Short mmCIF file of C-alpha atoms in Angstrom, two decimals:
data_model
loop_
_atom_site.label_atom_id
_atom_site.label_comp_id
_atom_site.label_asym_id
_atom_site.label_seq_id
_atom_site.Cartn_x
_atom_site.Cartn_y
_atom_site.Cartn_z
CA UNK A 1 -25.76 -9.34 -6.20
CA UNK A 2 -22.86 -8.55 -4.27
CA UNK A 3 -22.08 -6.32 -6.67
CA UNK A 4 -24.74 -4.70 -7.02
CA UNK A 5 -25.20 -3.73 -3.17
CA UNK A 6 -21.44 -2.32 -3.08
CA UNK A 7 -22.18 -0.49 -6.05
CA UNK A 8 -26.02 0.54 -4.63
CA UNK A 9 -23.69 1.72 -1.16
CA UNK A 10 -21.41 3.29 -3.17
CA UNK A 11 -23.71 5.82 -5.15
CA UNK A 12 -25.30 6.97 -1.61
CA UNK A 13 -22.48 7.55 0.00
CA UNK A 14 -19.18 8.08 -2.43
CA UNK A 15 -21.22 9.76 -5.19
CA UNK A 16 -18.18 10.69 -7.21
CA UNK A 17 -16.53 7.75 -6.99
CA UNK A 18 -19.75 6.12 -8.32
CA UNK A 19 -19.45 8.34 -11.17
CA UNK A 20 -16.05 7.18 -11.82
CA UNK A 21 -16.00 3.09 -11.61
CA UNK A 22 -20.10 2.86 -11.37
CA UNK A 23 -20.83 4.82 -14.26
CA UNK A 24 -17.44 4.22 -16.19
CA UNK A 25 -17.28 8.21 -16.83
CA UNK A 26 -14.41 10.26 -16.77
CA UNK A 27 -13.15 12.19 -13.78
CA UNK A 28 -11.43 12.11 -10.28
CA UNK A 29 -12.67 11.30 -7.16
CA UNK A 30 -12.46 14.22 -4.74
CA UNK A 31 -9.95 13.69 -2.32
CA UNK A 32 -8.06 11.32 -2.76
CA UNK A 33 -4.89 10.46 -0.88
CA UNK A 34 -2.29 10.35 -3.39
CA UNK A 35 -2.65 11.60 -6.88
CA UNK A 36 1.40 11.14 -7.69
CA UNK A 37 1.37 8.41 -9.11
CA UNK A 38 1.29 6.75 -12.34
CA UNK A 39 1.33 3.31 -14.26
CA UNK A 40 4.18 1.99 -16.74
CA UNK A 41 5.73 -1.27 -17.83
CA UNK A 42 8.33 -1.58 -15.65
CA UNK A 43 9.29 -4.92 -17.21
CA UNK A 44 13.03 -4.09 -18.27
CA UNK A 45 14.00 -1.71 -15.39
CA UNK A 46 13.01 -4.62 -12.72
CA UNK A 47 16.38 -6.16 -13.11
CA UNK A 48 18.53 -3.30 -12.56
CA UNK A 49 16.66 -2.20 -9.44
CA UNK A 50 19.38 -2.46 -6.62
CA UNK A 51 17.81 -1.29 -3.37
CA UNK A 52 14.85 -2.94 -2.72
CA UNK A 53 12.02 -2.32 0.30
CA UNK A 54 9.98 -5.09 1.33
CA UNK A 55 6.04 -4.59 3.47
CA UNK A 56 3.80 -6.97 4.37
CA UNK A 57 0.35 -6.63 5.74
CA UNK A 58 -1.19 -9.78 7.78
CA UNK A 59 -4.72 -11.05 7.04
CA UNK A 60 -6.31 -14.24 7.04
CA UNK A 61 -10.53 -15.13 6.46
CA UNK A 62 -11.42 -12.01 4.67
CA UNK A 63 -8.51 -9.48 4.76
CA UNK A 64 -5.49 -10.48 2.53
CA UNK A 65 -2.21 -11.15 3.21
CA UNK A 66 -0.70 -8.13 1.45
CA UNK A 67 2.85 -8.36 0.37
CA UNK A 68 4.73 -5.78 -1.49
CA UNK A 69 8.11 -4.98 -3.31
CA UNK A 70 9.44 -1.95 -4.22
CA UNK A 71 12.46 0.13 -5.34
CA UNK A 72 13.97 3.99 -4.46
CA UNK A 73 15.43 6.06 -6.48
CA UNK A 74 16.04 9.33 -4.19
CA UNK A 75 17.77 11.00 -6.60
CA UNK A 76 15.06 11.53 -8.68
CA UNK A 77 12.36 11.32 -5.77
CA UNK A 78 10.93 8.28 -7.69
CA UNK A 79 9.54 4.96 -5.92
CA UNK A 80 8.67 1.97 -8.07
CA UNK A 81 6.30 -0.66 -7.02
CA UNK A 82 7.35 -3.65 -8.93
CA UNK A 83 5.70 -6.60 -6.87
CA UNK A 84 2.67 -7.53 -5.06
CA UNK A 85 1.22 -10.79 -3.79
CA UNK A 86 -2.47 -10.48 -2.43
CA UNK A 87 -4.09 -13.59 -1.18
CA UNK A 88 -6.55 -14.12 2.23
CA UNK A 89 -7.36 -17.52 3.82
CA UNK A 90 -3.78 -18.48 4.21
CA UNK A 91 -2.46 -20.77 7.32
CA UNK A 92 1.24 -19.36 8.36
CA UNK A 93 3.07 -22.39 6.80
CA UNK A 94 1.66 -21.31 3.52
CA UNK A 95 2.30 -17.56 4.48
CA UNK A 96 6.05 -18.72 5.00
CA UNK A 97 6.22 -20.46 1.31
CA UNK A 98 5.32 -17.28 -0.30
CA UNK A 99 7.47 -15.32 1.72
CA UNK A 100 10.13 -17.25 0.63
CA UNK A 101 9.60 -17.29 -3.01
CA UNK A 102 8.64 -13.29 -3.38
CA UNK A 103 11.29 -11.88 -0.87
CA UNK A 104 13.62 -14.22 -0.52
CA UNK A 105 16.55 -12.95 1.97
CA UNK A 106 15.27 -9.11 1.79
CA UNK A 107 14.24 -8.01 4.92
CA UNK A 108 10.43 -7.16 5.18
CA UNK A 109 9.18 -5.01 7.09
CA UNK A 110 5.24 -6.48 8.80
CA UNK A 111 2.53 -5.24 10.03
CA UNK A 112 3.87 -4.76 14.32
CA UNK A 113 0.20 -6.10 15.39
CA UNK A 114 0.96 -9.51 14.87
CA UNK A 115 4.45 -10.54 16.80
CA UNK A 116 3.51 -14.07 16.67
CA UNK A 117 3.55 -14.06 13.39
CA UNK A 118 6.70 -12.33 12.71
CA UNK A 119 8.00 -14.17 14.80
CA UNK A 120 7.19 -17.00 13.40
CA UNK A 121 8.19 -15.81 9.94
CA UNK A 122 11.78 -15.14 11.39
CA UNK A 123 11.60 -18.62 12.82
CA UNK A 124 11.65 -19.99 9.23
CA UNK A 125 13.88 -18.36 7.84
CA UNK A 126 12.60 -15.33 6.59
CA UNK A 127 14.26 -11.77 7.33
CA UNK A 128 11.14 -10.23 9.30
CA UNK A 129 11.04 -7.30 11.32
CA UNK A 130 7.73 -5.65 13.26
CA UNK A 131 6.76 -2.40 12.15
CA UNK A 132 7.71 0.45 14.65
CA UNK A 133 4.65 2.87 13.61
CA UNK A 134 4.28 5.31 16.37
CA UNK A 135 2.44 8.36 16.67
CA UNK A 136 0.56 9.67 13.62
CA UNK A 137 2.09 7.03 11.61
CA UNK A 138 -0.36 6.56 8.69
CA UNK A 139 -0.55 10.53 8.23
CA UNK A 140 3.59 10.86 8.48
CA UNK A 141 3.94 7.62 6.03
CA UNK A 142 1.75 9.41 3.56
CA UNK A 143 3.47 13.21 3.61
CA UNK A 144 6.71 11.37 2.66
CA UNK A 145 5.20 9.50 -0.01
CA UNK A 146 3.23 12.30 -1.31
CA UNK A 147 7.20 13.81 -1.83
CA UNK A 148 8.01 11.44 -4.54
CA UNK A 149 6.51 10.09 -7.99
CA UNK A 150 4.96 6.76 -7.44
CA UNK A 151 5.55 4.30 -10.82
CA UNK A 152 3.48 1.37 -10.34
CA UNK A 153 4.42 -1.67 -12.97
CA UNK A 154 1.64 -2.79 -14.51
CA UNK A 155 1.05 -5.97 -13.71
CA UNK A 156 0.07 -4.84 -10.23
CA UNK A 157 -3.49 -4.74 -10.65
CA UNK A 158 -4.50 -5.26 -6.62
CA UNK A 159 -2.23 -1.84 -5.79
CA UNK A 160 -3.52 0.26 -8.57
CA UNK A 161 -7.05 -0.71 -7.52
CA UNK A 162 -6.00 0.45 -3.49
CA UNK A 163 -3.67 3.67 -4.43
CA UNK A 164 -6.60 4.83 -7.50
CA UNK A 165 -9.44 4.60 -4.67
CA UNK A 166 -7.47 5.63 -1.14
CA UNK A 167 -9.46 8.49 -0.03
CA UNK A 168 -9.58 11.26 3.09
CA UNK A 169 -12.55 10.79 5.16
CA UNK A 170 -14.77 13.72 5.19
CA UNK A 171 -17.00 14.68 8.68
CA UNK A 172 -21.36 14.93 8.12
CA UNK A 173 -20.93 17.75 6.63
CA UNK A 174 -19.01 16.82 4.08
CA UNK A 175 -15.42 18.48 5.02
CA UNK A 176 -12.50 16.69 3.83
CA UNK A 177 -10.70 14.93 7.50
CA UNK A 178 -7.11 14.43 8.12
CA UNK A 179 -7.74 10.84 8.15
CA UNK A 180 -7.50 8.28 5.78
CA UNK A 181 -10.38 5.92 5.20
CA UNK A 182 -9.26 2.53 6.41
CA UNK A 183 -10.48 0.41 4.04
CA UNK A 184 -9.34 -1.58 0.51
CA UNK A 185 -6.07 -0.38 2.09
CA UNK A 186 -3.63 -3.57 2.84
CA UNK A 187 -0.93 -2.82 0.32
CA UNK A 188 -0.74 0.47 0.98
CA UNK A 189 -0.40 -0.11 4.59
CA UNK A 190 2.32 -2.48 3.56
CA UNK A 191 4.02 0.20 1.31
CA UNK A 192 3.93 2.15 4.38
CA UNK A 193 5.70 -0.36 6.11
CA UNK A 194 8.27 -0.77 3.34
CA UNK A 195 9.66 2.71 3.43
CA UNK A 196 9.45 2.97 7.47
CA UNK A 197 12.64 4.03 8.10
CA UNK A 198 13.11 6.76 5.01
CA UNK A 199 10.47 8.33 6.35
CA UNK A 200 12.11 8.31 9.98
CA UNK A 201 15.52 8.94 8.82
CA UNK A 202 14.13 11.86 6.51
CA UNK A 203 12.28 13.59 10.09
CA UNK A 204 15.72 12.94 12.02
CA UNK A 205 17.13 15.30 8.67
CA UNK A 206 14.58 17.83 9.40
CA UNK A 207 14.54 17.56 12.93
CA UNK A 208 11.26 16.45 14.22
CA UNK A 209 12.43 12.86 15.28
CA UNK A 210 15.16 13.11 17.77
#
């Protein structure tokens, strides 16, 4: 039934998204965010990755904790999303186990809005560091990311299902916004985190951040 309403609320108002996962026909959804991006098995290149990034997004009763790992290759303007852990209704203790186990000593970069729990987090051990966001964040986060090809490994079902949906809003009449909808968006928020500082160190290149 739930379902069914989501779907019902989706056909009013996201009519060619409907089309898409409703209706199972083939097409894409008009304006979405990022349309770099594609999906491989990424199962024998996860070793060698040497520079890994590290986001996480806080939830708890219905948002998810959304953790996320990744890998840059700037030469070829390539970012690989190897790892994701996606789980609400978590206490911190249990947010600190699976810290542990999916980043290990990496630092990760969190979600600013919740110092406690970073704090926290570093309390126990785990390398974590608040999110600086700043002005315009999201839309700056997303104009680097739209520079580079976005490999997802397969196995990371919860991202594809964010990155294949993330959408501009659009005003009443129907004209696309400079916004991003914020919503199904938790590991992309934490990919944003992730690459934080590439995206400040690439406006310091260019001269916008001084």
């Amino acid at each position: 039934e739930a379902d069914r309403r989501m779907f019902e609320d989706m056909k009013k108002n996201r009519p060619k998204r409907y089309q898409v996962a409703g209706l199972g026909e083939w097409g894409v959804e008009e304006g979405l965010v990022f349309e770099n991006w594609h999906v491989e098995d990424l199962s024998e290149k996860i070793p060698h990755f040497d520079k890994i990034y590290c986001g996480c997004d806080f939830g708890y009763a219905v948002d998810p904790n959304a953790l996320i790992k990744l890998h840059i290759d700037k030469s070829r303007k390539e970012i690989y999303v190897f790892a994701e852990y996606y789980q609400a209704g978590m206490n911190d203790d249990e947010l600190v186990r699976v810290c542990k186990d999916f980043f290990g000593k990496q630092i990760v970069t969190c979600d600013c809005a919740e110092p406690k729990t970073i704090d926290y987090l570093a309390m126990c051990g785990i390398n974590a560091i608040p999110a600086v966001k700043g002005a315009d964040s999201i839309n700056r986060g997303i104009r680097w990311l739209q520079g580079y090809e976005i490999i997802v490994h397969k196995d990371c079902n919860h991202f594809i299902d964010e990155i294949s949906q993330y959408h501009w809003m659009q005003d009443k009449e129907g004209n696309t916004m400079a916004k991003a909808a914020d919503e199904n968006n938790h590991l992309i928020d934490a990919l944003r985190y992730a690459v934080e500082q590439e995206v400040f160190a690439a406006e310091v290149t260019a001269g916008i951040r001084l």
